[in-house]
Amino acid sequence: MSTPVDDPTPLDDPLSRERAHLAESRAALRAMREDVESLDIKDVTANWVNAEVLARQIDERIKALADLSDTPLFFGRLDYLH
């Protein structure tokens, strides 16, 4: 018979913490993509050339923020000491 002390809580279970972190990361990715998709650029460009360039850059950013659900998220660490 297990006691509540024996059962790992989400804060004590590394796998649960990792799953929660990934869920939060995917939610943040989705929010970033939605922010870019909602940009209104019609009043921020000086001419049609600037508008085309900005529209293309926004399209590229939207593609970069795509959530590829069958691909795991990747996190990196910069270690400047080595």
XYZ file of N, CA and C in Angstrom:
246
model
N 0.844 -1.171 0.000
C 0.000 0.000 0.000
C 0.892 1.237 0.000
N 0.613 2.152 -0.882
C 1.452 3.343 -0.949
C 0.833 4.464 -0.127
N 1.701 5.296 0.366
C 1.257 6.461 1.126
C 1.433 7.685 0.249
N 0.787 8.799 0.594
C 0.964 10.009 -0.216
C 2.419 10.447 -0.328
N 3.236 10.127 0.652
C 4.647 10.500 0.596
C 5.366 9.684 -0.468
N 4.928 8.432 -0.679
C 5.567 7.565 -1.665
C 5.204 7.947 -3.102
N 4.035 8.533 -3.304
C 3.600 8.892 -4.649
C 4.257 10.198 -5.078
N 4.964 10.183 -6.217
C 5.592 11.434 -6.654
C 4.540 12.441 -7.113
N 4.669 13.653 -6.658
C 3.792 14.722 -7.130
C 4.391 15.272 -8.413
N 3.622 16.011 -9.165
C 4.183 16.567 -10.406
C 5.462 17.372 -10.182
N 5.595 18.011 -9.032
C 6.811 18.785 -8.775
C 8.004 17.889 -8.474
N 7.728 16.681 -7.971
C 8.816 15.773 -7.607
C 9.174 14.804 -8.727
N 8.307 14.654 -9.688
C 8.509 13.683 -10.757
C 9.169 14.368 -11.958
N 10.411 14.000 -12.294
C 11.110 14.656 -13.407
C 10.361 14.544 -14.740
N 9.736 13.409 -14.995
C 9.017 13.238 -16.260
C 7.810 14.178 -16.332
N 7.101 14.320 -15.230
C 5.959 15.247 -15.203
C 6.420 16.684 -15.384
N 7.532 17.030 -14.758
C 8.073 18.386 -14.919
C 8.462 18.636 -16.372
N 9.088 17.655 -16.997
C 9.507 17.794 -18.398
C 8.289 17.929 -19.314
N 7.273 17.114 -19.072
C 6.054 17.201 -19.885
C 5.381 18.564 -19.722
N 5.341 19.058 -18.497
C 4.745 20.377 -18.249
C 5.552 21.465 -18.958
N 6.873 21.340 -18.908
C 7.736 22.321 -19.580
C 7.503 22.307 -21.091
N 7.389 21.131 -21.670
C 7.150 21.034 -23.113
C 5.774 21.587 -23.484
N 4.776 21.326 -22.656
C 3.438 21.874 -22.919
C 3.468 23.400 -22.867
N 4.166 23.955 -21.883
C 4.297 25.413 -21.781
C 5.068 25.973 -22.980
N 6.089 25.249 -23.419
C 6.887 25.703 -24.567
C 6.061 25.705 -25.843
N 5.270 24.668 -26.053
C 4.409 24.630 -27.238
C 3.351 25.734 -27.183
N 2.831 26.019 -26.001
C 1.857 27.110 -25.858
C 2.516 28.453 -26.178
N 3.747 28.643 -25.726
C 4.472 29.885 -26.018
C 4.754 30.000 -27.516
N 5.126 28.903 -28.143
C 5.365 28.895 -29.590
C 4.089 29.269 -30.343
N 2.973 28.685 -29.919
C 1.684 28.995 -30.543
C 1.333 30.479 -30.372
N 1.579 31.021 -29.184
C 1.293 32.441 -28.927
C 2.172 33.345 -29.790
N 3.456 32.982 -29.944
C 4.342 33.791 -30.790
C 3.864 33.781 -32.236
N 3.470 32.613 -32.714
C 2.983 32.522 -34.097
C 1.709 33.352 -34.275
N 0.782 33.251 -33.320
C -0.458 34.024 -33.403
C -0.177 35.523 -33.389
N 0.811 35.947 -32.604
C 1.181 37.367 -32.581
C 1.661 37.835 -33.951
N 2.506 37.034 -34.590
C 3.023 37.414 -35.908
C 1.894 37.394 -36.941
N 1.033 36.377 -36.863
C -0.069 36.289 -37.824
C -1.042 37.467 -37.696
N -1.127 38.057 -36.525
C -2.084 39.146 -36.313
C -1.517 40.528 -36.652
N -0.254 40.583 -37.076
C 0.338 41.878 -37.409
C -0.392 42.532 -38.577
N -0.630 43.825 -38.459
C -1.251 44.609 -39.527
C -0.189 45.572 -40.048
N 0.295 45.322 -41.263
C 1.425 46.108 -41.779
C 1.017 47.162 -42.788
N -0.264 47.326 -43.030
C -0.659 48.232 -44.118
C -0.309 49.688 -43.852
N -0.182 50.096 -42.595
C 0.122 51.499 -42.293
C 1.554 51.723 -41.803
N 2.414 50.727 -41.935
C 3.769 50.885 -41.386
C 4.862 50.917 -42.451
N 4.482 50.832 -43.691
C 5.495 50.819 -44.746
C 5.416 52.099 -45.572
N 6.566 52.521 -46.066
C 6.643 53.775 -46.821
C 6.161 53.620 -48.261
N 6.394 52.434 -48.832
C 6.009 52.235 -50.234
C 5.739 50.758 -50.480
N 5.361 50.423 -51.693
C 4.997 49.043 -52.003
C 6.180 48.089 -51.898
N 7.383 48.577 -52.154
C 8.570 47.714 -52.045
C 8.772 47.313 -50.586
N 8.725 48.290 -49.700
C 8.858 47.986 -48.275
C 7.755 47.040 -47.811
N 6.550 47.256 -48.312
C 5.424 46.399 -47.934
C 5.661 44.961 -48.375
N 6.166 44.780 -49.594
C 6.443 43.429 -50.099
C 7.544 42.748 -49.292
N 8.598 43.485 -48.995
C 9.708 42.917 -48.219
C 9.225 42.521 -46.831
N 8.495 43.410 -46.176
C 8.002 43.119 -44.832
C 7.026 41.948 -44.841
N 6.150 41.895 -45.827
C 5.202 40.780 -45.925
C 5.938 39.455 -46.099
N 6.977 39.463 -46.909
C 7.760 38.236 -47.114
C 8.482 37.820 -45.830
N 9.032 38.787 -45.122
C 9.708 38.485 -43.859
C 8.726 37.936 -42.828
N 7.544 38.492 -42.791
C 6.530 37.994 -41.858
C 6.125 36.574 -42.232
N 5.948 36.295 -43.519
C 5.622 34.931 -43.957
C 6.708 33.943 -43.546
N 7.964 34.342 -43.701
C 9.074 33.470 -43.297
C 9.065 33.236 -41.789
N 8.759 34.276 -41.034
C 8.702 34.143 -39.574
C 7.576 33.207 -39.162
N 6.438 33.310 -39.815
C 5.314 32.416 -39.516
C 5.711 30.969 -39.791
N 6.392 30.734 -40.900
C 6.859 29.373 -41.210
C 7.845 28.879 -40.163
N 8.730 29.763 -39.713
C 9.731 29.373 -38.715
C 9.094 29.039 -37.372
N 7.941 29.624 -37.094
C 7.262 29.385 -35.822
C 6.240 28.254 -35.902
N 6.242 27.512 -36.988
C 5.303 26.399 -37.126
C 5.599 25.338 -36.072
N 4.542 24.789 -35.506
C 4.692 23.713 -34.531
C 4.571 22.390 -35.276
N 5.694 21.757 -35.505
C 5.713 20.463 -36.185
C 5.495 19.397 -35.115
N 4.246 18.984 -34.957
C 3.885 18.138 -33.818
C 4.615 16.798 -33.784
N 5.050 16.274 -34.935
C 5.794 15.003 -34.888
C 7.277 15.217 -34.659
N 7.704 16.456 -34.561
C 9.113 16.760 -34.319
C 9.263 17.308 -32.906
N 10.187 16.738 -32.140
C 10.358 17.262 -30.779
C 10.917 18.679 -30.802
N 10.591 19.428 -29.757
C 11.172 20.759 -29.614
C 12.639 20.610 -29.248
N 13.456 21.519 -29.711
C 14.884 21.474 -29.423
C 15.262 22.698 -28.607
N 16.041 22.474 -27.583
C 16.531 23.556 -26.743
C 18.049 23.469 -26.741
N 18.694 24.580 -26.781
C 20.150 24.590 -26.795
C 20.703 25.369 -25.628
N 21.950 25.135 -25.355
C 22.629 25.860 -24.291
C 23.948 26.355 -24.838
N 24.236 27.608 -24.596
C 25.516 28.173 -24.990
C 26.449 28.092 -23.794
N 27.544 27.411 -23.972
C 28.512 27.256 -22.888
C 29.792 27.954 -23.319
N 30.022 29.132 -22.793
C 31.168 29.938 -23.200
C 32.437 29.607 -22.426
N 32.358 28.715 -21.466
C 33.533 28.393 -20.662
C 34.424 27.355 -21.328
N 33.942 26.688 -22.363
C 34.742 25.631 -23.002
C 35.036 25.976 -24.436
